[in-house]
Amino acid sequence: MKIQPFKLERYYTLHEFTAKYSICNSDCESMTIKEVLDLEEGASERFHNQWLGYTETAGHPELRRDIANIYTEITPNDLLVFTGAQEPIYLFAHANLEAQDEVIVQTPCYQSLWSVPESLGCKVLPWEVRYEGNEPIFDIEDLKKMLTPRTKAILLNTPHNPTGFHFSKAAQAAIIDLARAANIIIFADEVYRELEHHPDYTLPAFADMYENAVSLGVMSKSYGLPGLRIGWIATRNKNILENVAIMKEYTTICNAAPSEFLAGIALRNRKHILARNLQIVKNNLPLYDDFFNKYADLFSWYKPNAGPIAFAKMRFDTDDMSFAQRALKEKKVLILPGEIYDYKGGFRIGFGRKAIPKALAKFEEFVVENLVGV
Ligand SMILES: Cc1ncc(COP(=O)(O)O)c(C=O)c1O
């Protein structure tokens, strides 16, 4: 089956660089090359002497060493580095899934997790979110009922785009028990990892906890460096890793040398970058709290315990796409309508950027002019 257009990425392609304000980005505040180089003594000089030949297909050994430091069980040889996180989602599916395989995906989801297996002819089954009050839940009992002898993989995303849901350690252990008992692969999209709002919510990487798990990481989100286009997969399953490595030789072959260099510096200083980004998140969250309290008759939201995004539901009867388009037209504010996730009735918001106070104030103007007292 032909792959479906990626609704979210289409929407961003159309509007990301023309909207004046945005309250929906999922990446944290970025940095300049100079700011990254300034993190390490002598880095500027070394960057200027960076050789621009081909790089190692698996990723530079030093970069893989820096990435391995994020994990407890993963070694540099358990890693493959890619162009962002999108490439490894595509390649993991192409290299390890076949038509008729059953694949379970947390739903709603970042669309490639669903559409790439679907395009390969897999039977894709939604593990659907439920709400208890304002809180999104992915019920393990629901997952259990979906497993069959044909289940090949469970595709997870935690912290979750778009709901902001994050698994507890107990839920993670329960999912791994189910997968291990039936030799099912877990593909865990952990691109929002390490931005837990309190250390209690830190979840071990799935690849550290389960030998048939693949953890997906990237520089784009918690570290705020999407322009580097550096992502990776981590797995102790050599077969999965080798399958993907062979596939990568048909796409990007190897990574951009300057990006690998800069990603290494950022990762060696990741605690510093994460503390800065978490502070931005913590400055912005109370503003959203105030906003949603003030307009509680119009919206509800779940305030997440990890990551830079959440989902707000609308309590009035309007199509979310036209609501978003009106906000864009009237106030030049970008919100991400639920429709692009096939999940109507709300919109995704983000809180990892410094410009949120200004953008939220603009959105409030739109709400007051269009909804309050109408
Ligand atoms: C859950 C999830 N996975 C993967 C990606 C892709 O990341 P990148 O743009 O760095 O390739 C995104 C980007 O929004 C995402 O939200």
CSV table of C-alpha atoms and ligand atoms in Angstrom, one decimal:
chain,number,residue,atom,x,y,z
A,1,MET,CA,0.0,0.0,0.0
A,2,LYS,CA,1.2,3.5,-0.9
A,3,ILE,CA,2.3,5.4,2.2
A,4,GLN,CA,-0.2,8.0,3.5
A,5,PRO,CA,0.9,11.7,3.5
A,6,PHE,CA,2.2,12.6,6.9
A,7,LYS,CA,-0.5,15.0,8.1
A,8,LEU,CA,1.5,16.6,10.9
A,9,GLU,CA,4.6,17.2,8.9
A,10,ARG,CA,2.5,18.5,5.9
A,11,TYR,CA,0.9,21.0,8.3
A,12,TYR,CA,4.3,22.1,9.6
A,13,THR,CA,5.7,22.4,6.1
A,14,LEU,CA,2.8,24.8,5.3
A,15,HIS,CA,2.8,26.9,8.4
A,16,GLU,CA,5.8,26.6,10.6
A,17,PHE,CA,7.9,29.3,9.0
A,18,THR,CA,5.1,31.7,8.2
A,19,ALA,CA,3.2,31.8,11.5
A,20,LYS,CA,4.4,34.6,13.7
A,21,TYR,CA,3.6,32.9,17.0
A,22,SER,CA,3.5,29.2,17.9
A,23,ILE,CA,2.2,27.4,21.0
A,24,CYS,CA,2.6,23.9,19.6
A,25,ASN,CA,6.3,23.1,19.0
A,26,SER,CA,7.6,19.9,20.4
A,27,ASP,CA,11.3,20.8,20.3
A,28,CYS,CA,12.9,22.8,23.2
A,29,GLU,CA,14.6,26.2,22.7
A,30,SER,CA,17.5,25.8,20.3
A,31,MET,CA,21.0,27.2,20.3
A,32,THR,CA,23.5,28.7,17.9
A,33,ILE,CA,26.5,26.8,16.7
A,34,LYS,CA,28.6,29.3,18.7
A,35,GLU,CA,26.7,28.5,21.9
A,36,VAL,CA,27.3,24.8,21.4
A,37,LEU,CA,31.0,25.3,20.7
A,38,ASP,CA,31.3,27.5,23.7
A,39,LEU,CA,30.3,24.6,25.9
A,40,GLU,CA,33.7,23.0,25.5
A,41,GLU,CA,37.3,24.4,25.7
A,42,GLY,CA,39.0,24.4,22.3
A,43,ALA,CA,35.9,23.1,20.4
A,44,SER,CA,35.7,26.1,18.1
A,45,GLU,CA,39.3,25.4,16.8
A,46,ARG,CA,38.6,21.7,16.4
A,47,PHE,CA,35.3,22.4,14.6
A,48,HIS,CA,37.1,24.5,12.0
A,49,ASN,CA,39.5,21.6,11.4
A,50,GLN,CA,36.7,19.1,11.1
A,51,TRP,CA,37.4,16.8,8.1
A,52,LEU,CA,34.5,16.7,5.6
A,53,GLY,CA,35.1,13.3,4.2
A,54,TYR,CA,32.5,10.5,4.5
A,55,THR,CA,31.8,9.4,8.0
A,56,GLU,CA,31.4,5.9,9.5
A,57,THR,CA,28.0,4.4,8.6
A,58,ALA,CA,27.2,3.4,12.2
A,59,GLY,CA,28.1,6.9,13.4
A,60,HIS,CA,31.4,8.3,14.7
A,61,PRO,CA,32.8,6.0,17.4
A,62,GLU,CA,33.3,8.9,19.8
A,63,LEU,CA,29.7,10.1,19.2
A,64,ARG,CA,28.5,6.5,19.9
A,65,ARG,CA,30.5,6.5,23.1
A,66,ASP,CA,28.8,9.8,24.1
A,67,ILE,CA,25.4,8.4,23.3
A,68,ALA,CA,26.0,5.2,25.1
A,69,ASN,CA,26.6,7.3,28.3
A,70,ILE,CA,22.8,8.0,28.3
A,71,TYR,CA,22.1,4.3,28.9
A,72,THR,CA,23.2,1.7,31.5
A,73,GLU,CA,23.4,-1.5,29.4
A,74,ILE,CA,23.9,-0.1,25.9
A,75,THR,CA,27.5,0.0,24.5
A,76,PRO,CA,28.7,2.0,21.5
A,77,ASN,CA,28.4,-1.2,19.4
A,78,ASP,CA,24.7,-1.4,20.2
A,79,LEU,CA,24.0,1.9,18.5
A,80,LEU,CA,23.4,3.2,15.0
A,81,VAL,CA,23.3,7.0,14.3
A,82,PHE,CA,20.9,8.5,11.7
A,83,THR,CA,19.6,11.7,10.2
A,84,GLY,CA,17.0,12.6,12.9
A,85,ALA,CA,14.5,10.2,14.4
A,86,GLN,CA,12.3,10.0,11.3
A,87,GLU,CA,14.9,8.0,9.3
A,88,PRO,CA,15.3,5.2,11.9
A,89,ILE,CA,11.5,4.9,12.3
A,90,TYR,CA,11.2,4.3,8.6
A,91,LEU,CA,14.2,2.0,8.4
A,92,PHE,CA,13.4,0.0,11.5
A,93,ALA,CA,10.0,-0.9,10.0
A,94,HIS,CA,11.4,-1.6,6.5
A,95,ALA,CA,14.2,-3.8,7.9
A,96,ASN,CA,12.3,-5.8,10.5
A,97,LEU,CA,8.6,-6.0,9.6
A,98,GLU,CA,6.8,-7.8,6.9
A,99,ALA,CA,3.4,-7.9,5.3
A,100,GLN,CA,0.9,-9.7,7.6
A,101,ASP,CA,2.9,-9.1,10.7
A,102,GLU,CA,0.7,-7.7,13.5
A,103,VAL,CA,2.0,-4.5,15.0
A,104,ILE,CA,0.4,-2.7,18.0
A,105,VAL,CA,0.8,1.1,18.1
A,106,GLN,CA,-0.2,3.5,20.9
A,107,THR,CA,-2.9,5.7,19.3
A,108,PRO,CA,-3.2,8.6,18.6
A,109,CYS,CA,0.5,8.7,17.5
A,110,TYR,CA,3.2,10.4,15.7
A,111,GLN,CA,2.0,9.2,12.3
A,112,SER,CA,5.1,7.4,11.0
A,113,LEU,CA,4.9,4.9,13.8
A,114,TRP,CA,1.6,3.9,12.2
A,115,SER,CA,1.8,4.7,8.5
A,116,VAL,CA,5.2,3.1,7.8
A,117,PRO,CA,4.2,-0.4,9.0
A,118,GLU,CA,0.8,0.0,7.3
A,119,SER,CA,2.5,0.8,4.0
A,120,LEU,CA,4.4,-2.5,4.3
A,121,GLY,CA,1.2,-4.4,4.6
A,122,CYS,CA,1.4,-5.1,8.3
A,123,LYS,CA,-1.8,-5.4,10.2
A,124,VAL,CA,-1.6,-2.3,12.5
A,125,LEU,CA,-3.7,-2.4,15.6
A,126,PRO,CA,-4.4,0.7,17.7
A,127,TRP,CA,-3.7,0.6,21.5
A,128,GLU,CA,-6.1,3.5,22.1
A,129,VAL,CA,-5.8,6.1,24.8
A,130,ARG,CA,-8.6,6.4,27.3
A,131,TYR,CA,-9.3,9.3,29.6
A,132,GLU,CA,-10.0,9.1,33.3
A,133,GLY,CA,-11.2,12.6,33.9
A,134,ASN,CA,-8.5,14.8,32.3
A,135,GLU,CA,-5.9,12.1,32.6
A,136,PRO,CA,-4.8,10.0,29.5
A,137,ILE,CA,-4.4,6.3,30.3
A,138,PHE,CA,-3.0,3.4,28.2
A,139,ASP,CA,-4.5,0.4,29.9
A,140,ILE,CA,-2.2,-2.7,30.1
A,141,GLU,CA,-5.3,-4.9,30.1
A,142,ASP,CA,-6.3,-3.5,26.7
A,143,LEU,CA,-2.8,-4.3,25.4
A,144,LYS,CA,-3.0,-7.9,26.8
A,145,LYS,CA,-6.2,-8.5,24.9
A,146,MET,CA,-4.6,-7.4,21.6
A,147,LEU,CA,-1.7,-9.8,21.6
A,148,THR,CA,-1.9,-12.8,19.3
A,149,PRO,CA,0.7,-15.3,18.0
A,150,ARG,CA,1.2,-13.0,15.0
A,151,THR,CA,2.2,-10.0,17.1
A,152,LYS,CA,5.6,-9.0,15.9
A,153,ALA,CA,6.2,-5.7,17.5
A,154,ILE,CA,4.7,-3.1,20.0
A,155,LEU,CA,5.5,0.5,19.0
A,156,LEU,CA,5.5,2.8,22.0
A,157,ASN,CA,6.2,6.4,22.5
A,158,THR,CA,6.9,7.8,26.0
A,159,PRO,CA,6.6,10.6,27.0
A,160,HIS,CA,3.8,10.5,24.4
A,161,ASN,CA,3.1,12.7,21.5
A,162,PRO,CA,0.4,14.2,21.5
A,163,THR,CA,-1.2,13.4,24.9
A,164,GLY,CA,1.8,14.0,27.2
A,165,PHE,CA,1.2,10.6,28.8
A,166,HIS,CA,4.2,8.9,30.3
A,167,PHE,CA,4.4,5.3,31.5
A,168,SER,CA,5.1,4.5,35.1
A,169,LYS,CA,7.9,2.1,36.0
A,170,ALA,CA,5.4,-0.6,36.9
A,171,ALA,CA,3.6,-0.2,33.6
A,172,GLN,CA,6.9,-0.4,31.7
A,173,ALA,CA,7.8,-3.6,33.6
A,174,ALA,CA,4.4,-5.1,32.8
A,175,ILE,CA,4.7,-4.3,29.1
A,176,ILE,CA,8.2,-5.8,29.0
A,177,ASP,CA,7.0,-9.0,30.8
A,178,LEU,CA,4.3,-9.4,28.1
A,179,ALA,CA,6.7,-8.9,25.3
A,180,ARG,CA,9.4,-11.1,26.7
A,181,ALA,CA,7.0,-14.0,27.2
A,182,ALA,CA,6.1,-14.0,23.5
A,183,ASN,CA,9.4,-12.8,22.1
A,184,ILE,CA,7.8,-9.6,20.8
A,185,ILE,CA,10.0,-6.6,19.7
A,186,ILE,CA,9.4,-3.4,21.5
A,187,PHE,CA,10.2,-0.2,19.5
A,188,ALA,CA,10.2,2.6,22.1
A,189,ASP,CA,10.2,6.1,20.7
A,190,GLU,CA,11.9,8.0,23.5
A,191,VAL,CA,12.6,11.3,21.8
A,192,TYR,CA,11.2,13.2,24.7
A,193,ARG,CA,13.2,11.3,27.3
A,194,GLU,CA,15.3,13.1,30.0
A,195,LEU,CA,12.9,16.0,30.3
A,196,GLU,CA,11.0,14.6,33.2
A,197,HIS,CA,9.5,17.4,35.3
A,198,HIS,CA,10.7,15.6,38.5
A,199,PRO,CA,13.4,12.9,38.8
A,200,ASP,CA,10.7,10.5,40.2
A,201,TYR,CA,9.3,10.3,36.7
A,202,THR,CA,12.5,9.2,35.1
A,203,LEU,CA,11.9,5.9,33.3
A,204,PRO,CA,14.8,3.6,32.3
A,205,ALA,CA,15.3,3.3,28.6
A,206,PHE,CA,13.4,0.2,27.2
A,207,ALA,CA,16.7,-0.9,25.5
A,208,ASP,CA,18.4,-1.1,28.9
A,209,MET,CA,15.5,-3.1,30.4
A,210,TYR,CA,14.7,-5.6,27.6
A,211,GLU,CA,17.0,-7.4,25.2
A,212,ASN,CA,14.5,-7.2,22.3
A,213,ALA,CA,13.7,-3.6,22.7
A,214,VAL,CA,14.9,-0.7,20.4
A,215,SER,CA,15.1,2.7,22.0
A,216,LEU,CA,14.9,5.7,19.7
A,217,GLY,CA,16.6,8.9,20.7
A,218,VAL,CA,17.3,12.2,19.0
A,219,MET,CA,19.0,15.6,19.5
A,220,SER,CA,15.9,17.4,18.3
A,221,LYS,CA,13.5,17.5,21.3
A,222,SER,CA,14.7,17.5,24.9
A,223,TYR,CA,18.1,18.9,23.8
A,224,GLY,CA,16.6,21.4,21.4
A,225,LEU,CA,18.9,20.8,18.5
A,226,PRO,CA,16.7,19.6,15.6
A,227,GLY,CA,18.9,21.4,13.0
A,228,LEU,CA,21.6,18.9,13.7
A,229,ARG,CA,19.4,16.1,12.3
A,230,ILE,CA,21.1,13.5,14.5
A,231,GLY,CA,19.1,10.6,16.0
A,232,TRP,CA,19.9,7.0,16.9
A,233,ILE,CA,18.6,3.6,17.8
A,234,ALA,CA,19.9,1.6,20.7
A,235,THR,CA,19.4,-2.2,20.9
A,236,ARG,CA,21.1,-5.2,22.3
A,237,ASN,CA,19.4,-7.3,19.6
A,238,LYS,CA,22.2,-7.7,17.0
A,239,ASN,CA,19.9,-9.0,14.3
A,240,ILE,CA,17.6,-6.0,14.4
A,241,LEU,CA,20.6,-3.6,14.5
A,242,GLU,CA,22.3,-5.4,11.5
A,243,ASN,CA,19.0,-5.4,9.5
A,244,VAL,CA,18.7,-1.6,10.0
A,245,ALA,CA,22.4,-1.0,9.2
A,246,ILE,CA,22.0,-2.8,5.9
A,247,MET,CA,18.9,-0.7,5.0
A,248,LYS,CA,20.7,2.6,5.9
A,249,GLU,CA,23.1,2.1,3.1
A,250,TYR,CA,20.1,2.8,0.8
A,251,THR,CA,19.1,6.1,2.4
A,252,THR,CA,21.7,8.4,3.9
A,253,ILE,CA,24.7,6.0,4.1
A,254,CYS,CA,26.3,8.1,6.8
A,255,ASN,CA,25.7,11.2,8.8
A,256,ALA,CA,26.8,14.8,8.4
A,257,ALA,CA,30.3,15.2,9.9
A,258,PRO,CA,29.7,18.7,11.3
A,259,SER,CA,26.5,17.6,12.9
A,260,GLU,CA,28.2,14.5,14.5
A,261,PHE,CA,30.9,16.8,15.9
A,262,LEU,CA,28.4,19.3,17.4
A,263,ALA,CA,26.1,16.5,18.7
A,264,GLY,CA,29.1,15.1,20.6
A,265,ILE,CA,29.7,18.4,22.4
A,266,ALA,CA,26.0,18.8,23.3
A,267,LEU,CA,25.8,15.3,24.7
A,268,ARG,CA,28.9,15.7,26.8
A,269,ASN,CA,27.2,18.8,28.2
A,270,ARG,CA,23.7,17.3,28.2
A,271,LYS,CA,23.0,17.8,31.9
A,272,HIS,CA,23.6,21.5,31.5
A,273,ILE,CA,21.4,21.7,28.3
A,274,LEU,CA,18.6,19.7,29.9
A,275,ALA,CA,18.6,21.8,33.1
A,276,ARG,CA,18.3,24.9,30.9
A,277,ASN,CA,15.4,23.4,28.9
A,278,LEU,CA,13.7,22.0,32.0
A,279,GLN,CA,13.8,25.5,33.5
A,280,ILE,CA,12.0,26.9,30.4
A,281,VAL,CA,9.4,24.2,30.7
A,282,LYS,CA,8.9,25.0,34.3
A,283,ASN,CA,8.6,28.7,33.6
A,284,ASN,CA,5.9,28.0,30.9
A,285,LEU,CA,3.8,25.4,32.6
A,286,PRO,CA,2.2,27.8,35.2
A,287,LEU,CA,1.2,30.1,32.4
A,288,TYR,CA,-0.8,27.3,30.7
A,289,ASP,CA,-2.2,26.3,34.1
A,290,ASP,CA,-3.5,29.9,34.6
A,291,PHE,CA,-4.8,30.0,31.1
A,292,PHE,CA,-6.7,26.7,31.3
A,293,ASN,CA,-8.1,27.6,34.8
A,294,LYS,CA,-9.3,30.9,33.5
A,295,TYR,CA,-11.0,29.3,30.5
A,296,ALA,CA,-12.1,26.1,32.2
A,297,ASP,CA,-15.5,26.3,30.6
A,298,LEU,CA,-13.9,26.2,27.1
A,299,PHE,CA,-10.9,23.9,27.5
A,300,SER,CA,-9.5,21.1,29.6
A,301,TRP,CA,-5.9,19.8,29.6
A,302,TYR,CA,-3.7,17.2,31.2
A,303,LYS,CA,-0.6,18.7,32.7
A,304,PRO,CA,2.1,16.1,32.0
A,305,ASN,CA,4.9,15.0,34.3
A,306,ALA,CA,7.5,14.7,31.5
A,307,GLY,CA,8.3,16.2,28.1
A,308,PRO,CA,7.6,19.5,26.4
A,309,ILE,CA,4.0,18.8,25.0
A,310,ALA,CA,0.4,18.2,26.0
A,311,PHE,CA,-3.0,17.9,24.5
A,312,ALA,CA,-5.9,20.4,25.2
A,313,LYS,CA,-9.5,19.4,24.6
A,314,MET,CA,-12.1,21.8,23.5
A,315,ARG,CA,-15.4,21.9,25.4
A,316,PHE,CA,-17.3,23.7,22.7
A,317,ASP,CA,-18.6,22.4,19.4
A,318,THR,CA,-16.1,23.5,16.7
A,319,ASP,CA,-14.1,21.6,14.2
A,320,ASP,CA,-10.5,21.8,15.5
A,321,MET,CA,-9.0,22.3,12.1
A,322,SER,CA,-11.1,25.4,11.3
A,323,PHE,CA,-10.5,26.7,14.9
A,324,ALA,CA,-6.7,26.4,14.3
A,325,GLN,CA,-6.9,28.0,10.9
A,326,ARG,CA,-8.9,30.9,12.3
A,327,ALA,CA,-6.3,31.4,15.0
A,328,LEU,CA,-3.6,31.4,12.4
A,329,LYS,CA,-5.5,33.9,10.1
A,330,GLU,CA,-6.6,36.3,12.8
A,331,LYS,CA,-3.6,36.3,15.2
A,332,LYS,CA,-0.9,34.5,13.3
A,333,VAL,CA,-0.8,31.9,16.1
A,334,LEU,CA,0.0,28.3,15.3
A,335,ILE,CA,-1.7,25.5,17.2
A,336,LEU,CA,-1.7,21.9,16.1
A,337,PRO,CA,-5.3,20.6,15.5
A,338,GLY,CA,-6.2,17.1,16.7
A,339,GLU,CA,-7.4,16.3,13.2
A,340,ILE,CA,-3.8,15.9,12.0
A,341,TYR,CA,-3.6,13.0,14.5
A,342,ASP,CA,-7.0,11.7,13.4
A,343,TYR,CA,-7.9,12.6,17.0
A,344,LYS,CA,-10.5,15.3,16.8
A,345,GLY,CA,-11.8,17.7,19.5
A,346,GLY,CA,-8.6,19.4,20.7
A,347,PHE,CA,-5.1,20.6,19.9
A,348,ARG,CA,-1.5,19.9,20.9
A,349,ILE,CA,0.5,22.5,22.8
A,350,GLY,CA,4.2,22.8,23.5
A,351,PHE,CA,6.1,24.5,26.3
A,352,GLY,CA,9.8,24.1,25.7
A,353,ARG,CA,10.4,27.5,24.0
A,354,LYS,CA,11.2,30.9,25.5
A,355,ALA,CA,8.6,32.6,23.3
A,356,ILE,CA,5.6,30.8,24.8
A,357,PRO,CA,4.5,33.7,27.1
A,358,LYS,CA,4.1,36.1,24.1
A,359,ALA,CA,2.5,33.4,21.8
A,360,LEU,CA,0.1,32.3,24.6
A,361,ALA,CA,-1.0,35.9,25.1
A,362,LYS,CA,-1.8,36.2,21.4
A,363,PHE,CA,-3.8,33.0,21.5
A,364,GLU,CA,-5.6,34.3,24.5
A,365,GLU,CA,-6.5,37.4,22.5
A,366,PHE,CA,-8.0,35.2,19.9
A,367,VAL,CA,-10.0,33.2,22.5
A,368,VAL,CA,-11.3,36.3,24.1
A,369,GLU,CA,-12.4,37.9,20.8
A,370,ASN,CA,-14.0,34.7,19.5
A,371,LEU,CA,-15.2,32.6,22.3
A,372,VAL,CA,-15.7,34.5,25.5
A,373,GLY,CA,-19.2,35.6,26.1
A,374,VAL,CA,-20.2,34.5,22.5
B,1,LIG,C1,7.3,11.1,18.8
B,1,LIG,C2,8.2,11.6,17.7
B,1,LIG,N1,9.1,10.7,17.1
B,1,LIG,C3,9.9,11.1,16.1
B,1,LIG,C4,9.9,12.4,15.7
B,1,LIG,C5,10.9,12.8,14.6
B,1,LIG,O1,12.0,13.5,15.0
B,1,LIG,P1,12.9,14.3,14.0
B,1,LIG,O2,12.2,15.5,13.5
B,1,LIG,O3,14.1,14.7,14.9
B,1,LIG,O4,13.3,13.3,13.0
B,1,LIG,C6,9.1,13.3,16.3
B,1,LIG,C7,9.0,14.7,15.8
B,1,LIG,O5,8.1,15.5,16.1
B,1,LIG,C8,8.2,12.9,17.3
B,1,LIG,O6,7.4,13.7,17.9
